[in-house]
Every structure is written in structure tokens, then in C-alpha cells.
C-alpha atoms as an extended CHARMM CRD file, in Angstrom:
* protein
*
       242  EXT
         1         1  MET       CA             45.7350000000        5.8830000000        5.1640000000  PROA      1               0.0000000000
         2         2  LYS       CA             44.6040000000        6.7350000000        1.6440000000  PROA      2               0.0000000000
         3         3  TYR       CA             43.0190000000        3.2640000000        1.3740000000  PROA      3               0.0000000000
         4         4  ASN       CA             41.1180000000        3.7630000000        4.6460000000  PROA      4               0.0000000000
         5         5  LEU       CA             39.8020000000        7.1550000000        3.4990000000  PROA      5               0.0000000000
         6         6  THR       CA             38.6850000000        5.6820000000        0.1790000000  PROA      6               0.0000000000
         7         7  LEU       CA             36.8940000000        2.8330000000        1.9590000000  PROA      7               0.0000000000
         8         8  LEU       CA             35.2260000000        5.2970000000        4.3370000000  PROA      8               0.0000000000
         9         9  ALA       CA             34.0430000000        7.4090000000        1.4050000000  PROA      9               0.0000000000
        10        10  LEU       CA             32.5520000000        4.3420000000       -0.2860000000  PROA      10              0.0000000000
        11        11  LEU       CA             30.7240000000        3.3620000000        2.8930000000  PROA      11              0.0000000000
        12        12  LEU       CA             29.3250000000        6.8720000000        3.3130000000  PROA      12              0.0000000000
        13        13  ASN       CA             28.1480000000        6.9480000000       -0.2950000000  PROA      13              0.0000000000
        14        14  THR       CA             26.4450000000        3.5820000000        0.1780000000  PROA      14              0.0000000000
        15        15  LEU       CA             24.6540000000        4.7670000000        3.3060000000  PROA      15              0.0000000000
        16        16  ILE       CA             23.5250000000        7.9710000000        1.5940000000  PROA      16              0.0000000000
        17        17  PHE       CA             22.2550000000        5.9970000000       -1.4130000000  PROA      17              0.0000000000
        18        18  ILE       CA             20.2410000000        3.6480000000        0.7950000000  PROA      18              0.0000000000
        19        19  SER       CA             18.8550000000        6.5140000000        2.8650000000  PROA      19              0.0000000000
        20        20  CYS       CA             17.7800000000        8.5480000000       -0.1590000000  PROA      20              0.0000000000
        21        21  ASN       CA             16.6620000000        5.8180000000       -2.5210000000  PROA      21              0.0000000000
        22        22  GLY       CA             15.0600000000        3.0110000000       -0.5870000000  PROA      22              0.0000000000
        23        23  GLN       CA             13.3080000000        1.6600000000        2.4370000000  PROA      23              0.0000000000
        24        24  VAL       CA             15.5090000000       -0.9030000000        4.1180000000  PROA      24              0.0000000000
        25        25  LYS       CA             13.6960000000       -1.3960000000        7.4270000000  PROA      25              0.0000000000
        26        26  PRO       CA             10.8220000000       -3.8890000000        7.5050000000  PROA      26              0.0000000000
        27        27  ILE       CA              7.2850000000       -2.5020000000        7.3830000000  PROA      27              0.0000000000
        28        28  GLY       CA              6.1030000000       -1.9420000000       10.9390000000  PROA      28              0.0000000000
        29        29  GLU       CA              9.5290000000       -1.0030000000       12.2590000000  PROA      29              0.0000000000
        30        30  GLU       CA              9.5500000000        2.3450000000       10.4800000000  PROA      30              0.0000000000
        31        31  PRO       CA              6.8740000000        4.1240000000        8.3770000000  PROA      31              0.0000000000
        32        32  LEU       CA              7.3470000000        3.5630000000        4.6530000000  PROA      32              0.0000000000
        33        33  ASP       CA              8.1090000000        6.6980000000        2.6090000000  PROA      33              0.0000000000
        34        34  LEU       CA              5.7670000000        6.3680000000       -0.3840000000  PROA      34              0.0000000000
        35        35  GLU       CA              6.9120000000        9.6310000000       -1.9590000000  PROA      35              0.0000000000
        36        36  ASN       CA             10.5260000000        8.4660000000       -2.2780000000  PROA      36              0.0000000000
        37        37  PHE       CA              9.9780000000        4.7200000000       -2.3880000000  PROA      37              0.0000000000
        38        38  ASN       CA             12.6480000000        2.8270000000       -4.3310000000  PROA      38              0.0000000000
        39        39  LEU       CA             10.9220000000        0.3060000000       -6.5930000000  PROA      39              0.0000000000
        40        40  SER       CA             14.1180000000       -1.7580000000       -6.6280000000  PROA      40              0.0000000000
        41        41  THR       CA             13.6690000000       -2.5050000000       -2.9250000000  PROA      41              0.0000000000
        42        42  LYS       CA             13.7580000000       -6.2230000000       -2.1580000000  PROA      42              0.0000000000
        43        43  ILE       CA             10.5040000000       -7.6390000000       -0.8470000000  PROA      43              0.0000000000
        44        44  SER       CA             12.5150000000       -9.4350000000        1.8510000000  PROA      44              0.0000000000
        45        45  ASP       CA             13.5520000000       -6.0030000000        3.1410000000  PROA      45              0.0000000000
        46        46  LEU       CA              9.8980000000       -5.0050000000        3.5750000000  PROA      46              0.0000000000
        47        47  PHE       CA              8.6130000000       -8.2130000000        5.1420000000  PROA      47              0.0000000000
        48        48  SER       CA             11.1130000000       -9.7490000000        7.5210000000  PROA      48              0.0000000000
        49        49  GLU       CA             11.3720000000      -13.4560000000        8.2980000000  PROA      49              0.0000000000
        50        50  LYS       CA             11.0370000000      -12.6210000000       11.9840000000  PROA      50              0.0000000000
        51        51  ASP       CA              7.5120000000      -11.3120000000       11.2870000000  PROA      51              0.0000000000
        52        52  ILE       CA              6.3040000000      -14.6050000000        9.7980000000  PROA      52              0.0000000000
        53        53  SER       CA              3.4220000000      -15.9440000000       11.8840000000  PROA      53              0.0000000000
        54        54  LYS       CA              4.2260000000      -18.9840000000       13.9710000000  PROA      54              0.0000000000
        55        55  GLU       CA              0.5740000000      -20.0510000000       13.9410000000  PROA      55              0.0000000000
        56        56  HSD       CA             -0.6230000000      -19.4490000000       10.3740000000  PROA      56              0.0000000000
        57        57  ASN       CA              0.8240000000      -20.2060000000        6.9450000000  PROA      57              0.0000000000
        58        58  ASN       CA              1.5660000000      -17.3300000000        4.5330000000  PROA      58              0.0000000000
        59        59  VAL       CA              0.8660000000      -14.7130000000        7.2000000000  PROA      59              0.0000000000
        60        60  TYR       CA              3.0600000000      -11.9080000000        8.5110000000  PROA      60              0.0000000000
        61        61  GLU       CA              2.4160000000      -10.0960000000       11.7870000000  PROA      61              0.0000000000
        62        62  ILE       CA              3.8140000000       -6.5720000000       11.4710000000  PROA      62              0.0000000000
        63        63  GLN       CA              4.2810000000       -4.4160000000       14.5370000000  PROA      63              0.0000000000
        64        64  GLY       CA              1.5860000000       -1.8450000000       15.3470000000  PROA      64              0.0000000000
        65        65  VAL       CA              1.2830000000        0.6340000000       18.2120000000  PROA      65              0.0000000000
        66        66  LEU       CA             -0.9100000000       -1.5950000000       20.3650000000  PROA      66              0.0000000000
        67        67  HSD       CA             -0.7270000000       -4.9730000000       18.6410000000  PROA      67              0.0000000000
        68        68  SER       CA              0.4080000000       -6.6750000000       15.4660000000  PROA      68              0.0000000000
        69        69  GLN       CA             -1.3650000000       -6.1620000000       12.1380000000  PROA      69              0.0000000000
        70        70  ILE       CA             -2.0060000000       -9.0810000000        9.8110000000  PROA      70              0.0000000000
        71        71  VAL       CA             -0.5580000000       -9.2610000000        6.2800000000  PROA      71              0.0000000000
        72        72  MET       CA             -1.4940000000      -12.2350000000        4.1030000000  PROA      72              0.0000000000
        73        73  LYS       CA              0.7650000000      -13.5180000000        1.3340000000  PROA      73              0.0000000000
        74        74  ASP       CA             -1.1470000000      -14.9000000000       -1.6390000000  PROA      74              0.0000000000
        75        75  THR       CA             -0.3460000000      -16.1300000000       -5.1370000000  PROA      75              0.0000000000
        76        76  VAL       CA             -2.2350000000      -14.5170000000       -8.0390000000  PROA      76              0.0000000000
        77        77  PHE       CA             -3.2320000000      -16.7670000000      -10.9150000000  PROA      77              0.0000000000
        78        78  GLU       CA             -4.2620000000      -16.0430000000      -14.4700000000  PROA      78              0.0000000000
        79        79  ASN       CA             -7.2410000000      -18.2130000000      -15.5060000000  PROA      79              0.0000000000
        80        80  GLU       CA             -7.4380000000      -19.2440000000      -11.8600000000  PROA      80              0.0000000000
        81        81  TYR       CA            -10.4710000000      -21.4930000000      -12.2080000000  PROA      81              0.0000000000
        82        82  SER       CA             -9.4420000000      -23.3070000000      -15.3670000000  PROA      82              0.0000000000
        83        83  GLU       CA             -7.0470000000      -26.1190000000      -16.1940000000  PROA      83              0.0000000000
        84        84  ASN       CA             -4.7290000000      -23.5490000000      -17.7730000000  PROA      84              0.0000000000
        85        85  LYS       CA             -4.2350000000      -21.4610000000      -14.6460000000  PROA      85              0.0000000000
        86        86  LYS       CA             -0.8430000000      -19.8080000000      -14.3760000000  PROA      86              0.0000000000
        87        87  ALA       CA              0.8470000000      -18.0750000000      -11.4310000000  PROA      87              0.0000000000
        88        88  ILE       CA              1.6230000000      -14.4530000000      -12.3510000000  PROA      88              0.0000000000
        89        89  ALA       CA              2.2470000000      -12.5480000000       -9.1090000000  PROA      89              0.0000000000
        90        90  ILE       CA              2.5630000000      -12.5890000000       -5.3430000000  PROA      90              0.0000000000
        91        91  GLU       CA              0.4050000000      -10.2320000000       -3.2580000000  PROA      91              0.0000000000
        92        92  TYR       CA              0.9760000000       -9.0740000000        0.3070000000  PROA      92              0.0000000000
        93        93  LEU       CA             -2.3920000000       -7.7770000000        1.5300000000  PROA      93              0.0000000000
        94        94  GLN       CA             -2.7470000000       -6.0640000000        4.9070000000  PROA      94              0.0000000000
        95        95  LYS       CA             -5.9500000000       -7.3750000000        6.4700000000  PROA      95              0.0000000000
        96        96  SER       CA             -6.1100000000       -5.3920000000        9.7050000000  PROA      96              0.0000000000
        97        97  SER       CA             -5.3230000000       -1.8310000000       10.7690000000  PROA      97              0.0000000000
        98        98  THR       CA             -5.9690000000        0.7960000000       13.4260000000  PROA      98              0.0000000000
        99        99  SER       CA             -6.2750000000        4.5620000000       13.1110000000  PROA      99              0.0000000000
       100       100  ILE       CA             -3.3780000000        5.1360000000       15.5090000000  PROA      100             0.0000000000
       101       101  ASP       CA             -0.8590000000        3.2340000000       13.3730000000  PROA      101             0.0000000000
       102       102  THR       CA              1.3060000000        4.9170000000       10.7310000000  PROA      102             0.0000000000
       103       103  ILE       CA              2.4940000000        2.1950000000        8.3710000000  PROA      103             0.0000000000
       104       104  ALA       CA              3.4390000000        4.6330000000        5.5840000000  PROA      104             0.0000000000
       105       105  PHE       CA              3.3720000000        8.3310000000        4.7020000000  PROA      105             0.0000000000
       106       106  PHE       CA              3.4230000000       10.7430000000        1.7670000000  PROA      106             0.0000000000
       107       107  GLU       CA              4.7550000000       14.1050000000        2.9760000000  PROA      107             0.0000000000
       108       108  ASN       CA              2.6630000000       14.6680000000        6.1260000000  PROA      108             0.0000000000
       109       109  GLN       CA             -0.2370000000       12.3920000000        5.1690000000  PROA      109             0.0000000000
       110       110  LYS       CA             -0.2800000000        9.1640000000        7.1640000000  PROA      110             0.0000000000
       111       111  PHE       CA             -1.3970000000        5.7690000000        5.8540000000  PROA      111             0.0000000000
       112       112  GLN       CA             -2.6240000000        2.9640000000        8.0910000000  PROA      112             0.0000000000
       113       113  LYS       CA             -2.2900000000        0.1230000000        5.5740000000  PROA      113             0.0000000000
       114       114  VAL       CA              0.2010000000       -0.9910000000        2.9320000000  PROA      114             0.0000000000
       115       115  ASN       CA             -0.3210000000       -3.6080000000        0.2150000000  PROA      115             0.0000000000
       116       116  VAL       CA              2.3850000000       -4.8540000000       -2.1480000000  PROA      116             0.0000000000
       117       117  ALA       CA              2.3910000000       -6.9810000000       -5.3060000000  PROA      117             0.0000000000
       118       118  THR       CA              5.5100000000       -8.5140000000       -6.8170000000  PROA      118             0.0000000000
       119       119  ALA       CA              6.4700000000      -10.5550000000       -9.8500000000  PROA      119             0.0000000000
       120       120  LEU       CA              7.2540000000      -14.2110000000       -9.1640000000  PROA      120             0.0000000000
       121       121  ASN       CA             10.9480000000      -13.2830000000       -8.9640000000  PROA      121             0.0000000000
       122       122  GLY       CA             10.2260000000      -10.8490000000       -6.1270000000  PROA      122             0.0000000000
       123       123  LYS       CA             10.5080000000       -7.6020000000       -8.1130000000  PROA      123             0.0000000000
       124       124  ILE       CA              7.9870000000       -5.0560000000       -6.8490000000  PROA      124             0.0000000000
       125       125  LYS       CA              5.2550000000       -4.2460000000       -9.3710000000  PROA      125             0.0000000000
       126       126  VAL       CA              3.0370000000       -1.9690000000       -7.2820000000  PROA      126             0.0000000000
       127       127  ILE       CA              2.8170000000       -0.6840000000       -3.7270000000  PROA      127             0.0000000000
       128       128  ASN       CA             -0.3820000000        0.7390000000       -2.2510000000  PROA      128             0.0000000000
       129       129  GLY       CA             -0.9850000000        2.9190000000        0.7810000000  PROA      129             0.0000000000
       130       130  VAL       CA             -4.4480000000        3.2560000000        2.3550000000  PROA      130             0.0000000000
       131       131  ALA       CA             -5.3170000000        6.3440000000        4.4230000000  PROA      131             0.0000000000
       132       132  ASP       CA             -8.4300000000        5.6540000000        6.4770000000  PROA      132             0.0000000000
       133       133  GLU       CA            -11.0250000000        7.9340000000        8.0780000000  PROA      133             0.0000000000
       134       134  LEU       CA            -10.0870000000       11.1080000000        6.2020000000  PROA      134             0.0000000000
       135       135  THR       CA            -12.1640000000       14.2580000000        6.2000000000  PROA      135             0.0000000000
       136       136  LYS       CA            -13.1360000000       15.7440000000        2.8530000000  PROA      136             0.0000000000
       137       137  GLN       CA            -10.5670000000       18.5110000000        3.4020000000  PROA      137             0.0000000000
       138       138  GLN       CA             -7.7800000000       16.0000000000        4.1320000000  PROA      138             0.0000000000
       139       139  THR       CA             -8.6110000000       14.2100000000        0.8880000000  PROA      139             0.0000000000
       140       140  ILE       CA             -8.4280000000       17.4910000000       -1.0260000000  PROA      140             0.0000000000
       141       141  GLU       CA             -5.1100000000       18.3690000000        0.6190000000  PROA      141             0.0000000000
       142       142  LEU       CA             -3.5810000000       15.0220000000       -0.3650000000  PROA      142             0.0000000000
       143       143  TYR       CA             -4.7480000000       15.5340000000       -3.9500000000  PROA      143             0.0000000000
       144       144  LYS       CA             -3.1620000000       19.0110000000       -3.9180000000  PROA      144             0.0000000000
       145       145  LYS       CA              0.1450000000       17.5500000000       -2.7060000000  PROA      145             0.0000000000
       146       146  LEU       CA              0.1260000000       15.1380000000       -5.6420000000  PROA      146             0.0000000000
       147       147  ILE       CA             -0.6170000000       17.9400000000       -8.1180000000  PROA      147             0.0000000000
       148       148  THR       CA              2.1450000000       20.0920000000       -6.6500000000  PROA      148             0.0000000000
       149       149  LYS       CA              4.6830000000       17.2810000000       -7.0090000000  PROA      149             0.0000000000
       150       150  TYR       CA              3.5880000000       15.6600000000      -10.2810000000  PROA      150             0.0000000000
       151       151  GLY       CA              1.5410000000       18.2850000000      -12.1520000000  PROA      151             0.0000000000
       152       152  LYS       CA             -1.8690000000       18.0180000000      -13.8110000000  PROA      152             0.0000000000
       153       153  ALA       CA             -3.5500000000       14.6300000000      -13.4810000000  PROA      153             0.0000000000
       154       154  LYS       CA             -5.2150000000       12.4450000000      -16.0670000000  PROA      154             0.0000000000
       155       155  LYS       CA             -8.6880000000       11.2530000000      -15.0610000000  PROA      155             0.0000000000
       156       156  PHE       CA            -10.2440000000        7.8070000000      -15.4600000000  PROA      156             0.0000000000
       157       157  ILE       CA            -13.3640000000        6.0160000000      -14.2420000000  PROA      157             0.0000000000
       158       158  ASN       CA            -12.7380000000        3.2270000000      -11.7470000000  PROA      158             0.0000000000
       159       159  SER       CA            -13.6450000000       -0.1880000000      -13.1810000000  PROA      159             0.0000000000
       160       160  TRP       CA            -14.8880000000       -1.5830000000       -9.8600000000  PROA      160             0.0000000000
       161       161  ASN       CA            -17.0910000000        1.4000000000       -8.9730000000  PROA      161             0.0000000000
       162       162  ASN       CA            -17.9840000000        3.7660000000      -11.8110000000  PROA      162             0.0000000000
       163       163  LYS       CA            -18.8080000000        6.5270000000       -9.3210000000  PROA      163             0.0000000000
       164       164  LEU       CA            -15.1360000000        6.8220000000       -8.3910000000  PROA      164             0.0000000000
       165       165  THR       CA            -12.5090000000        8.8410000000      -10.2570000000  PROA      165             0.0000000000
       166       166  ILE       CA             -8.9170000000        7.6860000000      -10.6660000000  PROA      166             0.0000000000
       167       167  TYR       CA             -6.2930000000       10.4410000000      -10.8770000000  PROA      167             0.0000000000
       168       168  GLU       CA             -3.0650000000        9.4550000000      -12.6150000000  PROA      168             0.0000000000
       169       169  TRP       CA              0.4170000000       10.9320000000      -12.9660000000  PROA      169             0.0000000000
       170       170  THR       CA              3.5830000000        9.6440000000      -14.6450000000  PROA      170             0.0000000000
       171       171  ALA       CA              7.0260000000       10.3600000000      -13.1760000000  PROA      171             0.0000000000
       172       172  GLU       CA             10.3400000000        8.7920000000      -14.1900000000  PROA      172             0.0000000000
       173       173  ASP       CA             10.1440000000        5.0820000000      -13.3480000000  PROA      173             0.0000000000
       174       174  ARG       CA              6.6360000000        5.0910000000      -11.9230000000  PROA      174             0.0000000000
       175       175  ILE       CA              2.9430000000        5.6890000000      -12.4720000000  PROA      175             0.0000000000
       176       176  ILE       CA              1.0120000000        7.2020000000       -9.5770000000  PROA      176             0.0000000000
       177       177  ARG       CA             -2.7080000000        6.6500000000       -9.1430000000  PROA      177             0.0000000000
       178       178  PHE       CA             -4.9810000000        8.1050000000       -6.4560000000  PROA      178             0.0000000000
       179       179  VAL       CA             -8.6020000000        7.3050000000       -5.6230000000  PROA      179             0.0000000000
       180       180  SER       CA            -10.7590000000        8.5390000000       -2.7490000000  PROA      180             0.0000000000
       181       181  ALA       CA            -13.9030000000        6.6770000000       -1.6950000000  PROA      181             0.0000000000
       182       182  TYR       CA            -16.7110000000        7.8590000000        0.5800000000  PROA      182             0.0000000000
       183       183  ASN       CA            -17.7180000000        5.4750000000        3.3650000000  PROA      183             0.0000000000
       184       184  ASP       CA            -20.9480000000        5.9350000000        5.3150000000  PROA      184             0.0000000000
       185       185  GLU       CA            -20.5080000000        2.5900000000        7.1340000000  PROA      185             0.0000000000
       186       186  SER       CA            -23.9200000000        1.4730000000        5.8690000000  PROA      186             0.0000000000
       187       187  THR       CA            -22.5880000000       -2.0720000000        5.4990000000  PROA      187             0.0000000000
       188       188  THR       CA            -20.6520000000       -2.0000000000        8.7780000000  PROA      188             0.0000000000
       189       189  MET       CA            -21.7830000000       -3.2130000000       12.1890000000  PROA      189             0.0000000000
       190       190  LYS       CA            -20.0020000000       -1.3210000000       14.9730000000  PROA      190             0.0000000000
       191       191  LEU       CA            -20.0450000000       -2.9770000000       18.3680000000  PROA      191             0.0000000000
       192       192  LEU       CA            -19.0850000000       -1.4130000000       21.6980000000  PROA      192             0.0000000000
       193       193  ILE       CA            -17.9040000000       -4.0860000000       24.1030000000  PROA      193             0.0000000000
       194       194  ASP       CA            -17.5690000000       -3.3460000000       27.8150000000  PROA      194             0.0000000000
       195       195  GLU       CA            -15.6540000000       -6.2390000000       29.3330000000  PROA      195             0.0000000000
       196       196  ASP       CA            -16.1470000000       -4.9930000000       32.8970000000  PROA      196             0.0000000000
       197       197  LYS       CA            -19.9280000000       -4.7450000000       32.5940000000  PROA      197             0.0000000000
       198       198  GLN       CA            -20.0560000000       -7.6420000000       30.1320000000  PROA      198             0.0000000000
       199       199  THR       CA            -22.2970000000       -5.6970000000       27.7670000000  PROA      199             0.0000000000
       200       200  ILE       CA            -22.4010000000       -5.2870000000       24.0010000000  PROA      200             0.0000000000
       201       201  ALA       CA            -24.0570000000       -2.2970000000       22.3350000000  PROA      201             0.0000000000
       202       202  LEU       CA            -24.3170000000       -0.9100000000       18.8260000000  PROA      202             0.0000000000
       203       203  GLY       CA            -21.8440000000        1.8950000000       18.1760000000  PROA      203             0.0000000000
       204       204  HSD       CA            -22.5070000000        5.1370000000       16.3230000000  PROA      204             0.0000000000
       205       205  LYS       CA            -21.7490000000        4.9430000000       12.6100000000  PROA      205             0.0000000000
       206       206  GLU       CA            -19.5970000000        7.6740000000       11.1160000000  PROA      206             0.0000000000
       207       207  THR       CA            -18.9820000000        9.0110000000        7.6190000000  PROA      207             0.0000000000
       208       208  TYR       CA            -15.5230000000        9.5970000000        6.2050000000  PROA      208             0.0000000000
       209       209  TYR       CA            -13.2760000000        9.2060000000        3.1540000000  PROA      209             0.0000000000
       210       210  VAL       CA            -10.6350000000        6.5780000000        2.4240000000  PROA      210             0.0000000000
       211       211  GLY       CA             -7.6490000000        7.4610000000        0.2330000000  PROA      211             0.0000000000
       212       212  TYR       CA             -5.9320000000        4.8500000000       -1.9540000000  PROA      212             0.0000000000
       213       213  LEU       CA             -2.4830000000        5.7620000000       -3.3090000000  PROA      213             0.0000000000
       214       214  PHE       CA             -0.7900000000        3.4130000000       -5.7910000000  PROA      214             0.0000000000
       215       215  ILE       CA              2.8670000000        3.5750000000       -6.8680000000  PROA      215             0.0000000000
       216       216  ILE       CA              3.2180000000        1.4120000000       -9.9910000000  PROA      216             0.0000000000
       217       217  ASN       CA              6.4710000000        0.2250000000      -11.5460000000  PROA      217             0.0000000000
       218       218  SER       CA              6.3060000000        1.5920000000      -15.1250000000  PROA      218             0.0000000000
       219       219  ALA       CA              8.4800000000       -1.2310000000      -16.4480000000  PROA      219             0.0000000000
       220       220  LEU       CA              5.9390000000       -3.7780000000      -15.1890000000  PROA      220             0.0000000000
       221       221  LYS       CA              2.6870000000       -1.8950000000      -15.8620000000  PROA      221             0.0000000000
       222       222  GLU       CA              1.4510000000       -4.5490000000      -18.3070000000  PROA      222             0.0000000000
       223       223  GLU       CA              1.6220000000       -7.0280000000      -15.4270000000  PROA      223             0.0000000000
       224       224  VAL       CA             -0.3740000000       -4.6870000000      -13.1760000000  PROA      224             0.0000000000
       225       225  PHE       CA             -3.2860000000       -3.1640000000      -15.0820000000  PROA      225             0.0000000000
       226       226  GLY       CA             -6.1500000000       -5.6030000000      -15.4410000000  PROA      226             0.0000000000
       227       227  LYS       CA             -4.3970000000       -8.1920000000      -13.2670000000  PROA      227             0.0000000000
       228       228  MET       CA             -5.0950000000       -7.0110000000       -9.6990000000  PROA      228             0.0000000000
       229       229  LYS       CA             -8.5280000000       -8.1180000000       -8.5010000000  PROA      229             0.0000000000
       230       230  LYS       CA             -8.2420000000       -8.6200000000       -4.7440000000  PROA      230             0.0000000000
       231       231  GLY       CA             -8.4160000000       -6.4810000000       -1.6180000000  PROA      231             0.0000000000
       232       232  ASP       CA             -7.6540000000       -2.7810000000       -1.9630000000  PROA      232             0.0000000000
       233       233  PHE       CA             -6.2210000000       -3.3720000000       -5.4390000000  PROA      233             0.0000000000
       234       234  VAL       CA             -9.7950000000       -3.2770000000       -6.8300000000  PROA      234             0.0000000000
       235       235  TYR       CA             -9.4440000000        0.5200000000       -6.7290000000  PROA      235             0.0000000000
       236       236  LEU       CA             -6.4400000000        0.4470000000       -9.0680000000  PROA      236             0.0000000000
       237       237  ASP       CA             -7.9230000000       -0.2380000000      -12.5060000000  PROA      237             0.0000000000
       238       238  ASP       CA             -9.7940000000        2.1080000000      -14.8160000000  PROA      238             0.0000000000
       239       239  TYR       CA            -12.8230000000        1.2590000000      -16.9260000000  PROA      239             0.0000000000
       240       240  LYS       CA            -11.8970000000        0.1480000000      -20.4280000000  PROA      240             0.0000000000
       241       241  LYS       CA            -14.4340000000        0.7200000000      -23.1940000000  PROA      241             0.0000000000
       242       242  ASP       CA            -15.0770000000       -2.1330000000      -25.6280000000  PROA      242             0.0000000000
């Protein structure tokens, strides 16, 4: 009886540890908790084998509200276009999203996209949540949540767009960076398709903000900064003076 109680206690402790310290369900099955994300989470726990596309190589199809969203797996190379190129990371970049999906969250702020980069051994280096179509007030509220949790932020200029400000915090095993970008859809063509009437018309363009939240593994920061050049990761780096 004593053995059974001890075993039960161990099982309960294990369940509590998993619940409090990591995301164990694949992305798409349950929103990812960015605030409490465990950087020791296995990448295989986030992207399940059952979500691997049957039609395309290196593609995952994660479950959305209406249809699957596409995540592309890609290898990152140093000196990619030279004879000395060297594989340094694996990226999982979400290529599609809808406003009604909640792929991740930070407190009550929802994120429609998640991107992940790992070392070649699968250890997570950085995870990124993208919150689309935010109002200015929603952007301010998210920034306030980050200040409340992590304190005063350091400020940097974004290396990809010098009009953008990166806000940075350091906490325990992680570095947190946040960037908000204004989008007036000037480079976007919006089409309204009526299948019944078989007509196509130009849609009304809207203005909004997009929030980019990065959770960086402090132990692997040297493998992150200056190394991420694709997709939403272009918002990660700050401008370095010569």
C-alpha cells in the first residue's frame, strides 16, 4: 500500500511539472502558452508526426478553426551561398494564418502564428508569436503586460527596419523581445471572390498593427542574434553600430 501511494505521488508530481512547466500538446491542438513556455520542450512535442503533409516535403499542416495552416521546416546555413556553407539551425515557419485562429497566447492576448527555431540537435533556441490585426490600444496593452511582468525594457533599433523599436527584457533562462509594426496594406492586394456570382472585386484595405513576441533561450543567444534572417524572424535583431 505504501508503495502504491508513493508511485501515485510521483505520478501526480510529474503531471503537475508538465502542466506548469511545458507545452506537451502539438501546436494546433491547444494554444501555446508563451508566458510560461518551457524552453526544454522537445520540438517533436510541438510538431507531431501526424501533422506532416502527405503531399509536400518538409511541411506540417497544423489544425486551424476552419482549415489547416501551413508550417514549413527549413535548414538555416551559415555562408549559405559559398563553398564553406554550414548548417546551423532548423526553422519552423508558419506560412498561413487566419484571424479566427488562436495558435498561442500571452495572458489574454491571442497570437495567430507561431515560428520556432532549434539547434541541429532539436533544442529550442527561440519561439516567436505573431499577433495580427491589432489596434493601437491592443498593442499598448500588450506592451504594458510585458512591463508589468518583466519590468522596465531596454530599447533597440530594429536592423531590418530602422523605424521600428525593439523592446527587450531578461528573465531567468530567457530573453524577451517585442516589436510592433504598422501595416497600411499598401503592398497588399485584397480580393473579394463571390463563387455564386463568379465575380472578383477589389476589397477595402485596412490599417492595423502586428505584434511580434520573441522568447529567446539565453543559453543559446549567440546562436540566435545575427543568425535569423527569414520570415518573421527579421524583426528579431537590433541594429549594430560599426
